[in-house]
Tab-separated table of C-alpha atoms in Angstrom:
chain	number	residue	atom	x	y	z
A	1	MET	CA	-17.443	-17.305	130.036
A	2	ASN	CA	-19.325	-19.533	127.319
A	3	LYS	CA	-23.089	-20.587	127.441
A	4	ALA	CA	-22.024	-24.079	128.124
A	5	TRP	CA	-20.316	-23.221	131.303
A	6	THR	CA	-23.017	-21.176	132.293
A	7	PHE	CA	-25.661	-23.755	131.807
A	8	ALA	CA	-23.316	-26.317	133.642
A	9	MET	CA	-22.779	-24.117	136.430
A	10	GLN	CA	-26.585	-24.079	137.264
A	11	PHE	CA	-25.797	-27.781	138.288
A	12	CYS	CA	-23.339	-27.396	141.204
A	13	LEU	CA	-22.612	-30.214	143.596
A	14	ILE	CA	-21.719	-29.732	147.297
A	15	LEU	CA	-20.323	-32.799	148.770
A	16	LEU	CA	-19.910	-32.850	152.757
A	17	LEU	CA	-19.310	-35.136	155.521
A	18	VAL	CA	-22.279	-35.423	157.866
A	19	PRO	CA	-23.562	-37.774	160.390
A	20	PHE	CA	-26.042	-40.507	159.879
A	21	MET	CA	-29.737	-39.528	159.879
A	22	LEU	CA	-33.257	-40.445	159.055
A	23	THR	CA	-36.726	-38.716	159.015
A	24	ALA	CA	-40.526	-39.682	158.638
A	25	GLN	CA	-43.624	-37.918	157.636
A	26	GLU	CA	-47.430	-38.271	157.862
A	27	SER	CA	-49.605	-39.362	155.234
A	28	GLN	CA	-52.495	-37.320	153.409
A	29	PRO	CA	-54.932	-39.189	151.470
A	30	GLN	CA	-57.246	-37.529	148.943
A	31	ALA	CA	-60.276	-38.754	146.741
A	32	TYR	CA	-58.795	-40.068	143.128
A	33	THR	CA	-58.711	-43.025	141.195
A	34	GLN	CA	-55.161	-44.400	140.367
A	35	TYR	CA	-54.392	-46.663	137.397
A	36	LYS	CA	-50.876	-48.467	136.900
A	37	GLY	CA	-49.308	-50.238	134.233
A	38	GLU	CA	-46.779	-50.493	131.811
A	39	VAL	CA	-45.804	-49.347	128.072
A	40	VAL	CA	-44.198	-51.562	125.966
A	41	ASP	CA	-42.864	-52.292	122.220
A	42	ALA	CA	-45.506	-54.473	120.922
A	43	GLU	CA	-43.129	-56.903	119.015
A	44	ASN	CA	-40.629	-57.645	121.347
A	45	GLY	CA	-41.959	-56.498	124.803
A	46	LYS	CA	-39.235	-54.089	126.137
A	47	PRO	CA	-40.138	-51.359	127.975
A	48	LEU	CA	-40.584	-47.842	126.659
A	49	VAL	CA	-38.956	-45.137	128.917
A	50	PHE	CA	-40.562	-41.757	129.231
A	51	ALA	CA	-43.415	-42.647	127.165
A	52	SER	CA	-46.331	-39.946	127.577
A	53	VAL	CA	-49.274	-41.107	129.276
A	54	SER	CA	-52.022	-38.229	129.240
A	55	LEU	CA	-55.774	-37.627	129.429
A	56	GLU	CA	-57.346	-36.381	125.950
A	57	ASN	CA	-58.474	-33.060	125.782
A	58	ASN	CA	-57.168	-32.459	129.348
A	59	ASN	CA	-53.845	-31.165	131.089
A	60	ILE	CA	-53.294	-34.211	133.223
A	61	SER	CA	-50.307	-36.760	132.265
A	62	THR	CA	-47.422	-38.369	133.485
A	63	VAL	CA	-44.370	-40.244	131.928
A	64	THR	CA	-43.226	-43.909	132.194
A	65	ASN	CA	-40.406	-44.868	134.561
A	66	THR	CA	-37.060	-46.669	133.343
A	67	ASP	CA	-38.946	-49.889	133.715
A	68	GLY	CA	-41.762	-48.505	131.327
A	69	GLU	CA	-44.026	-48.352	134.371
A	70	PHE	CA	-46.895	-45.737	135.244
A	71	SER	CA	-49.270	-44.343	137.498
A	72	LEU	CA	-51.715	-41.961	136.446
A	73	LYS	CA	-54.054	-40.513	139.030
A	74	VAL	CA	-57.305	-39.488	137.756
A	75	PRO	CA	-60.096	-36.997	139.537
A	76	ASN	CA	-63.626	-39.018	140.058
A	77	ASP	CA	-65.642	-36.076	138.715
A	78	LEU	CA	-64.343	-36.484	135.083
A	79	GLN	CA	-66.739	-37.713	132.641
A	80	ASP	CA	-65.759	-40.763	130.379
A	81	PRO	CA	-62.230	-39.649	129.879
A	82	ARG	CA	-59.825	-41.236	127.396
A	83	VAL	CA	-55.845	-41.864	127.726
A	84	GLN	CA	-53.549	-41.276	125.094
A	85	VAL	CA	-50.356	-43.220	125.105
A	86	SER	CA	-47.243	-41.820	123.085
A	87	PHE	CA	-43.706	-42.369	122.370
A	88	LEU	CA	-41.223	-41.033	119.909
A	89	GLY	CA	-41.261	-43.380	116.635
A	90	TYR	CA	-44.011	-45.375	117.631
A	91	THR	CA	-47.953	-44.924	116.790
A	92	SER	CA	-50.006	-43.179	119.543
A	93	LYS	CA	-52.843	-45.277	121.171
A	94	VAL	CA	-56.087	-43.844	122.584
A	95	ILE	CA	-57.823	-45.984	125.410
A	96	PRO	CA	-61.005	-45.321	127.086
A	97	LEU	CA	-60.114	-45.146	130.845
A	98	ALA	CA	-62.978	-47.315	131.587
A	99	SER	CA	-61.252	-50.074	129.986
A	100	LEU	CA	-58.326	-50.029	132.286
A	101	ARG	CA	-57.740	-51.588	135.311
A	102	GLN	CA	-56.245	-49.940	138.532
A	103	GLU	CA	-53.105	-52.271	138.249
A	104	GLU	CA	-51.163	-54.360	135.899
A	105	ASN	CA	-52.158	-52.825	132.557
A	106	THR	CA	-49.967	-53.656	129.575
A	107	ILE	CA	-50.137	-51.178	126.608
A	108	ALA	CA	-48.330	-52.007	123.629
A	109	LEU	CA	-47.291	-49.488	121.045
A	110	GLU	CA	-46.332	-50.474	117.279
A	111	ILE	CA	-43.255	-49.038	115.564
A	112	ALA	CA	-44.670	-46.361	113.080
A	113	ILE	CA	-43.110	-46.980	109.777
A	114	THR	CA	-41.955	-43.653	107.968
A	115	GLU	CA	-42.115	-43.792	104.379
A	116	LEU	CA	-40.982	-40.874	102.452
A	117	PRO	CA	-40.931	-40.250	98.673
A	118	GLU	CA	-37.686	-40.208	96.825
A	119	VAL	CA	-38.256	-36.549	96.163
A	120	ASN	CA	-39.815	-34.430	98.847
A	121	ILE	CA	-39.653	-30.893	97.480
A	122	SER	CA	-41.057	-29.649	100.941
A	123	ALA	CA	-38.311	-31.225	102.855
A	124	PRO	CA	-35.542	-28.895	104.051
A	125	ARG	CA	-32.045	-29.183	102.456
A	126	ASN	CA	-30.075	-27.422	105.370
A	127	ALA	CA	-30.028	-28.849	108.835
A	128	VAL	CA	-28.869	-25.366	110.486
A	129	VAL	CA	-31.540	-23.456	108.289
A	130	LEU	CA	-34.192	-25.824	109.830
A	131	VAL	CA	-32.951	-25.292	113.423
A	132	LYS	CA	-32.644	-21.545	113.129
A	133	GLU	CA	-36.245	-21.284	111.881
A	134	THR	CA	-37.481	-23.648	114.796
A	135	LEU	CA	-35.801	-21.343	117.214
A	136	ARG	CA	-37.495	-18.392	115.446
A	137	ASN	CA	-41.079	-19.742	115.400
A	138	LYS	CA	-41.321	-20.330	118.936
A	139	GLY	CA	-43.393	-17.392	119.317
A	140	ALA	CA	-46.081	-19.029	117.121
A	141	ASN	CA	-45.675	-22.572	118.086
A	142	TYR	CA	-45.582	-22.542	121.757
A	143	VAL	CA	-48.030	-21.675	124.477
A	144	SER	CA	-48.099	-17.759	124.562
A	145	ASP	CA	-49.925	-17.297	127.800
A	146	PRO	CA	-48.638	-17.313	131.085
A	147	THR	CA	-49.598	-20.524	132.867
A	148	LEU	CA	-49.376	-22.103	136.040
A	149	MET	CA	-48.173	-25.614	136.144
A	150	THR	CA	-48.138	-28.476	138.670
A	151	ALA	CA	-45.202	-30.693	138.302
A	152	PHE	CA	-43.661	-33.454	140.053
A	153	TYR	CA	-39.731	-33.329	140.580
A	154	ARG	CA	-37.308	-35.994	141.700
A	155	GLU	CA	-33.622	-36.347	142.493
A	156	THR	CA	-31.755	-39.662	142.764
A	157	ILE	CA	-28.316	-40.293	144.160
A	158	LYS	CA	-26.822	-43.623	143.358
A	159	ARG	CA	-23.483	-44.948	144.498
A	160	ARG	CA	-22.506	-46.961	141.673
A	161	ARG	CA	-25.814	-49.150	140.972
A	162	ARG	CA	-27.178	-48.610	144.637
A	163	ASN	CA	-29.789	-46.156	145.360
A	164	VAL	CA	-28.813	-44.045	148.513
A	165	SER	CA	-30.878	-41.052	148.548
A	166	LEU	CA	-34.020	-40.002	146.827
A	167	SER	CA	-35.817	-36.351	147.124
A	168	GLU	CA	-39.138	-35.827	145.720
A	169	ALA	CA	-41.320	-32.524	145.278
A	170	VAL	CA	-44.586	-31.291	143.969
A	171	VAL	CA	-44.122	-27.822	142.599
A	172	ASN	CA	-45.961	-24.889	140.932
A	173	ILE	CA	-44.297	-23.190	138.169
A	174	TYR	CA	-45.279	-19.838	137.007
A	175	LYS	CA	-44.500	-20.306	133.351
A	176	THR	CA	-44.101	-17.119	131.475
A	177	PRO	CA	-44.762	-16.965	127.695
A	178	TYR	CA	-41.727	-18.304	125.699
A	179	THR	CA	-41.405	-14.831	123.890
A	180	ALA	CA	-41.067	-13.260	127.345
A	181	SER	CA	-37.684	-12.385	128.484
A	182	ARG	CA	-38.570	-13.100	132.282
A	183	ASN	CA	-37.557	-16.318	133.699
A	184	ASP	CA	-39.978	-18.571	135.091
A	185	VAL	CA	-40.798	-18.942	139.064
A	186	VAL	CA	-40.990	-22.030	140.980
A	187	GLU	CA	-43.181	-22.718	144.213
A	188	LEU	CA	-42.378	-25.950	146.682
A	189	TYR	CA	-45.802	-27.257	147.185
A	190	LYS	CA	-44.647	-30.248	149.159
A	191	ALA	CA	-41.291	-32.385	149.507
A	192	ARG	CA	-40.140	-35.325	151.054
A	193	LYS	CA	-36.788	-37.337	151.058
A	194	SER	CA	-35.138	-40.429	152.325
A	195	THR	CA	-31.468	-41.010	152.414
A	196	ASP	CA	-29.334	-44.179	153.664
A	197	TYR	CA	-26.061	-41.973	154.605
A	198	SER	CA	-24.485	-45.384	155.435
A	199	LYS	CA	-23.918	-46.276	151.779
A	200	LEU	CA	-22.234	-42.956	151.266
A	201	ASP	CA	-18.906	-43.582	152.800
A	202	THR	CA	-19.944	-40.794	155.315
A	203	LEU	CA	-20.001	-38.534	152.218
A	204	VAL	CA	-23.051	-36.508	150.930
A	205	LEU	CA	-23.856	-35.336	147.846
A	206	LYS	CA	-26.197	-32.365	147.264
A	207	LEU	CA	-27.414	-31.066	144.230
A	208	GLN	CA	-27.926	-27.220	144.137
A	209	GLY	CA	-30.554	-25.856	142.093
A	210	GLY	CA	-33.473	-28.214	142.791
A	211	PRO	CA	-36.215	-27.995	140.118
A	212	TYR	CA	-34.521	-25.188	138.212
A	213	ASN	CA	-32.069	-27.739	137.117
A	214	THR	CA	-34.642	-29.419	134.832
A	215	LEU	CA	-36.584	-26.279	134.183
A	216	PHE	CA	-33.613	-24.692	132.596
A	217	VAL	CA	-33.199	-27.626	130.320
A	218	ASP	CA	-36.640	-26.161	128.398
A	219	ILE	CA	-34.067	-25.002	125.675
A	220	MET	CA	-36.993	-23.325	123.788
A	221	LYS	CA	-37.417	-20.966	126.833
A	222	TYR	CA	-33.787	-20.386	127.432
A	223	PRO	CA	-32.214	-21.203	123.834
A	224	ASP	CA	-28.784	-19.239	125.166
A	225	TYR	CA	-27.940	-21.834	127.303
A	226	LEU	CA	-27.430	-23.914	124.162
A	227	PHE	CA	-27.640	-22.039	120.991
A	228	THR	CA	-26.723	-18.321	120.992
A	229	ASP	CA	-26.544	-16.451	117.597
A	230	ASP	CA	-23.012	-16.667	118.002
A	231	SER	CA	-22.566	-20.056	119.313
A	232	ILE	CA	-24.650	-21.818	116.975
A	233	ASP	CA	-22.259	-21.550	113.967
A	234	ALA	CA	-19.645	-23.424	116.166
A	235	TYR	CA	-21.829	-26.683	115.680
A	236	ASP	CA	-22.077	-29.033	112.639
A	237	PHE	CA	-25.744	-29.765	111.739
A	238	SER	CA	-26.681	-33.240	109.853
A	239	PHE	CA	-29.685	-34.650	109.283
A	240	ASP	CA	-30.657	-38.227	110.366
A	241	ARG	CA	-33.250	-40.899	109.608
A	242	SER	CA	-36.730	-39.255	110.235
A	243	THR	CA	-39.236	-40.519	112.617
A	244	ARG	CA	-42.709	-40.143	114.066
A	245	ILE	CA	-44.405	-38.840	117.018
A	246	ASN	CA	-48.066	-38.762	117.757
A	247	ASP	CA	-48.353	-40.121	113.996
A	248	GLN	CA	-46.548	-36.763	112.864
A	249	LEU	CA	-43.603	-36.602	110.682
A	250	VAL	CA	-40.384	-35.730	112.728
A	251	TYR	CA	-36.968	-34.569	111.141
A	252	VAL	CA	-33.909	-35.844	113.227
A	253	VAL	CA	-31.202	-33.447	113.326
A	254	ASN	CA	-27.646	-34.437	114.661
A	255	PHE	CA	-25.416	-31.882	116.105
A	256	LYS	CA	-21.830	-31.761	117.560
A	257	GLN	CA	-19.227	-28.867	118.213
A	258	ARG	CA	-16.815	-28.511	115.429
A	259	PRO	CA	-13.451	-30.413	115.830
A	260	GLU	CA	-11.431	-26.903	115.846
A	261	ILE	CA	-13.412	-25.878	118.615
A	262	ALA	CA	-11.528	-26.619	122.003
A	263	GLU	CA	-13.999	-25.159	124.592
A	264	PRO	CA	-16.600	-27.695	126.314
A	265	MET	CA	-19.909	-27.567	124.145
A	266	TYR	CA	-22.801	-30.134	123.368
A	267	GLU	CA	-23.519	-32.725	121.166
A	268	GLY	CA	-26.872	-34.485	120.547
A	269	LYS	CA	-30.164	-34.721	118.479
A	270	LEU	CA	-33.092	-32.545	117.926
A	271	TYR	CA	-36.591	-33.980	117.048
A	272	ILE	CA	-38.424	-31.269	115.023
A	273	GLU	CA	-41.936	-31.739	113.835
A	274	ALA	CA	-41.982	-31.420	109.887
A	275	GLU	CA	-45.137	-29.374	109.229
A	276	GLN	CA	-45.003	-26.813	111.889
A	277	LYS	CA	-41.269	-26.707	112.228
A	278	VAL	CA	-41.266	-26.930	116.275
A	279	LEU	CA	-39.015	-28.943	118.416
A	280	THR	CA	-40.578	-31.694	120.188
A	281	SER	CA	-37.656	-33.147	122.152
A	282	ALA	CA	-33.845	-32.675	122.275
A	283	ILE	CA	-31.278	-35.338	123.838
A	284	PHE	CA	-27.907	-34.130	124.311
A	285	SER	CA	-24.945	-34.314	126.390
A	286	LEU	CA	-21.867	-32.171	127.239
A	287	ASN	CA	-18.169	-32.590	125.988
A	288	ILE	CA	-16.059	-33.329	129.376
A	289	THR	CA	-12.932	-34.425	127.652
A	290	ASN	CA	-10.965	-31.934	129.910
A	291	ARG	CA	-11.826	-33.317	133.276
A	292	GLU	CA	-10.351	-30.544	135.300
A	293	GLN	CA	-12.402	-27.988	133.407
A	294	ALA	CA	-15.522	-29.939	133.581
A	295	SER	CA	-15.034	-30.318	137.510
A	296	ARG	CA	-14.524	-26.863	137.914
A	297	MET	CA	-18.040	-26.334	136.004
A	298	PHE	CA	-19.990	-28.320	138.311
A	299	VAL	CA	-18.291	-28.979	141.695
A	300	ARG	CA	-18.807	-25.912	144.402
A	301	LYS	CA	-17.455	-27.852	147.227
A	302	LYS	CA	-15.611	-30.937	148.155
A	303	PRO	CA	-13.382	-32.415	150.872
A	304	GLN	CA	-9.724	-31.693	150.735
A	305	ASN	CA	-8.282	-35.224	150.440
A	306	ALA	CA	-10.716	-35.883	147.014
A	307	ASP	CA	-10.648	-35.116	143.601
A	308	VAL	CA	-13.839	-34.964	141.810
A	309	PHE	CA	-14.845	-34.939	138.106
A	310	PRO	CA	-17.853	-35.663	135.877
A	311	THR	CA	-17.478	-38.909	133.747
A	312	GLN	CA	-20.986	-38.124	132.139
A	313	VAL	CA	-23.420	-35.601	131.604
A	314	ALA	CA	-26.624	-35.842	129.791
A	315	TYR	CA	-29.842	-34.216	129.226
A	316	ARG	CA	-33.359	-34.705	127.751
A	317	VAL	CA	-36.403	-32.328	127.162
A	318	ASP	CA	-39.994	-33.211	126.009
A	319	TYR	CA	-42.672	-31.119	124.661
A	320	MET	CA	-46.267	-31.905	124.576
A	321	ASN	CA	-49.013	-30.618	122.082
A	322	LYS	CA	-52.574	-29.295	122.952
A	323	GLY	CA	-54.758	-27.548	120.672
A	324	GLY	CA	-51.939	-26.929	118.271
A	325	LYS	CA	-49.665	-25.350	120.915
A	326	TRP	CA	-46.693	-26.974	122.507
A	327	TYR	CA	-45.501	-26.738	125.986
A	328	TYR	CA	-42.735	-27.774	128.379
A	329	GLY	CA	-43.785	-31.090	129.529
A	330	TYR	CA	-40.646	-33.331	130.910
A	331	SER	CA	-37.086	-33.029	131.129
A	332	ASN	CA	-34.236	-34.820	132.907
A	333	VAL	CA	-30.541	-34.541	133.855
A	334	PHE	CA	-27.906	-37.289	134.394
A	335	LEU	CA	-24.631	-36.619	136.115
A	336	GLU	CA	-22.121	-39.262	136.624
A	337	PHE	CA	-18.950	-38.124	138.824
A	338	LYS	CA	-15.929	-40.083	139.914
A	339	ILE	CA	-14.349	-39.581	143.225
A	340	ASP	CA	-10.553	-40.238	143.726
A	341	TRP	CA	-9.715	-40.444	147.611
A	342	ASP	CA	-5.912	-39.940	148.637
A	343	ARG	CA	-4.518	-43.104	150.142
A	344	LYS	CA	-7.348	-45.135	149.096
A	345	LEU	CA	-6.979	-48.163	146.187
A	346	PHE	CA	-10.601	-47.771	145.096
A	347	ASN	CA	-12.152	-44.780	143.841
A	348	SER	CA	-16.116	-43.936	144.454
A	349	VAL	CA	-18.652	-43.365	141.708
A	350	TYR	CA	-22.057	-41.543	142.163
A	351	SER	CA	-24.680	-40.672	139.763
A	352	LEU	CA	-27.363	-38.179	140.242
A	353	THR	CA	-30.452	-38.072	138.377
A	354	CYS	CA	-33.305	-35.061	138.595
A	355	GLU	CA	-36.230	-35.077	136.391
A	356	MET	CA	-39.496	-33.059	136.359
A	357	ALA	CA	-42.714	-34.083	134.819
A	358	VAL	CA	-45.782	-31.342	133.997
A	359	THR	CA	-48.754	-33.302	135.382
A	360	ASP	CA	-51.271	-30.303	134.895
A	361	TRP	CA	-51.559	-26.719	133.989
A	362	VAL	CA	-53.951	-23.863	133.619
A	363	VAL	CA	-53.883	-20.474	132.151
A	364	ASN	CA	-52.544	-17.943	134.585
A	365	THR	CA	-54.961	-15.186	133.491
A	366	GLU	CA	-54.020	-12.813	135.859
A	367	GLY	CA	-50.345	-13.312	135.653
A	368	ASP	CA	-50.139	-14.026	139.363
A	369	LEU	CA	-46.710	-14.689	140.988
A	370	PRO	CA	-45.738	-16.079	144.366
A	371	LYS	CA	-44.561	-13.633	146.850
A	372	GLY	CA	-40.875	-13.456	147.309
A	373	LYS	CA	-40.555	-15.643	150.592
A	374	GLN	CA	-42.613	-18.294	148.848
A	375	ARG	CA	-40.382	-18.606	145.787
A	376	LEU	CA	-37.757	-21.229	145.406
A	377	ARG	CA	-34.504	-19.850	144.940
A	378	PRO	CA	-32.346	-20.938	141.829
A	379	SER	CA	-29.567	-21.933	144.285
A	380	VAL	CA	-31.973	-24.160	146.409
A	381	ILE	CA	-30.828	-27.569	147.761
A	382	LEU	CA	-33.969	-29.498	147.746
A	383	ALA	CA	-32.667	-32.141	149.989
A	384	ASP	CA	-32.359	-29.376	152.817
A	385	GLU	CA	-36.131	-28.204	152.046
A	386	ALA	CA	-37.463	-31.814	152.167
A	387	SER	CA	-38.859	-32.948	155.481
A	388	GLY	CA	-38.972	-36.724	155.220
A	389	PHE	CA	-40.235	-39.599	153.468
A	390	SER	CA	-44.138	-41.008	153.728
A	391	ASP	CA	-46.473	-43.667	152.890
A	392	PRO	CA	-47.619	-44.056	149.194
A	393	ASP	CA	-50.628	-41.788	150.097
A	394	PHE	CA	-48.723	-38.932	151.083
A	395	TRP	CA	-48.726	-37.421	147.650
A	396	GLY	CA	-52.706	-37.798	147.171
A	397	GLU	CA	-54.026	-36.784	143.858
A	398	TYR	CA	-51.021	-35.325	142.770
A	399	ASN	CA	-49.359	-37.542	139.762
A	400	ILE	CA	-45.933	-38.801	140.240
A	401	ILE	CA	-43.398	-40.464	138.224
A	402	GLU	CA	-43.678	-44.223	139.190
A	403	PRO	CA	-40.588	-45.173	141.296
A	404	GLU	CA	-38.187	-47.951	139.807
A	405	LYS	CA	-38.200	-51.124	141.521
A	406	SER	CA	-34.730	-50.442	142.866
A	407	ILE	CA	-35.819	-47.308	144.361
A	408	GLU	CA	-38.965	-48.741	146.007
A	409	SER	CA	-36.728	-51.446	147.610
A	410	ALA	CA	-34.478	-48.976	149.148
A	411	ILE	CA	-37.289	-46.927	150.389
A	412	ARG	CA	-38.862	-49.964	152.015
A	413	LYS	CA	-35.585	-50.817	153.781
A	414	ILE	CA	-35.298	-47.393	155.219
A	415	GLN	CA	-38.945	-47.470	156.462
A	416	ARG	CA	-37.916	-50.630	158.144
A	417	GLN	CA	-35.006	-48.687	159.933
A	418	LEU	CA	-37.569	-46.089	160.961
A	419	LYS	CA	-39.759	-48.488	162.438
A	420	ARG	CA	-37.016	-50.056	164.370
A	421	GLU	CA	-35.752	-46.780	165.973
A	422	PRO	CA	-36.527	-46.174	169.552
A	423	SER	CA	-38.524	-43.220	170.750
A	424	GLY	CA	-36.262	-39.964	170.967
A	425	GLY	CA	-34.472	-41.260	167.923
A	426	PRO	CA	-33.588	-39.026	164.964
A	427	ASP	CA	-35.270	-35.830	164.364
A	428	THR	CA	-38.234	-36.101	162.324
A	429	ARG	CA	-38.764	-32.099	161.920
């Protein structure tokens, strides 16, 4: 079994037929100040998706959603903090927190102009050599201490363009050093969900793996899922146009499996910071030309009267820098599936998105790990662990990724349904 197959098997789907149900949960307000806004392109006003919004000289951060919007919760006891906003290919901006309003901030970033001399003797000549050097340098460039990270995780399921299910969680990640062979451990702190099963054709999609799905996209920690010593030579590497991140020169490397390779592998872009030779971001997708084989890679269980196969599988990971050391900051996975039903004229199309953003972290000096019962299993189904949805204060001081407007609308509709439920209605446990 090749590594592409092993990586994909982390994202198993379970498709079940289940009855309609709704749940709810109480809120837990905390003391903090929340700042909302959007990050846009200064020239055309278009939203910048997955831009980083963080406190300078602090580990508190979040990312913008697919509408370019952000929500940043800042502890009230911090003294005169400043907010740094950065996006790949744009000049970063640092803003005093005191200058931000609690609502409706618009932060515009300028495109970074990358000017290189015609002859650059320090520029790499061979893309695959640069990639191999980057992988070798992870011990020097990435956080070498065990860390305890707080992260926000979200799973979204859509039927075509309509949101039908949302699961979210705050988790603790016990991150081992990048040079360590031990896997990271995830502990669930709190979780919530909302699902409108009436839009699922009585079919429920469950994503097995939960936060581990996004954690394993940290390819600097888990490089064997993408590039092994053997498989790296099965790819063609080439240079694309250079760009900038946080005002530093970044080489862009394209990779794609060689045409003579038949088994499913990946293609995408690697963004490598020029001075330190460090991977700052990666965006890639799985070759799913053979749909039967791709289906076996992902689908664990399905109804007998349906064929299920993926039509798109895409991944992204971003790293952040503090004090010259880089660490895992954000990742997402997008899975789109088509379901062909027997004796039905039209098929169904579902998409699943899972994403996780590290919102704070500290050095885990003692190397503590949660006890066995407190650990999430890599086979966990988050939707089964979450208990219900809540009002906006449920998450208190914990930073989240601001929901897209379509998700917010779906949540409001479900909450209205909950209010109309008579006593003795759906189980709210």
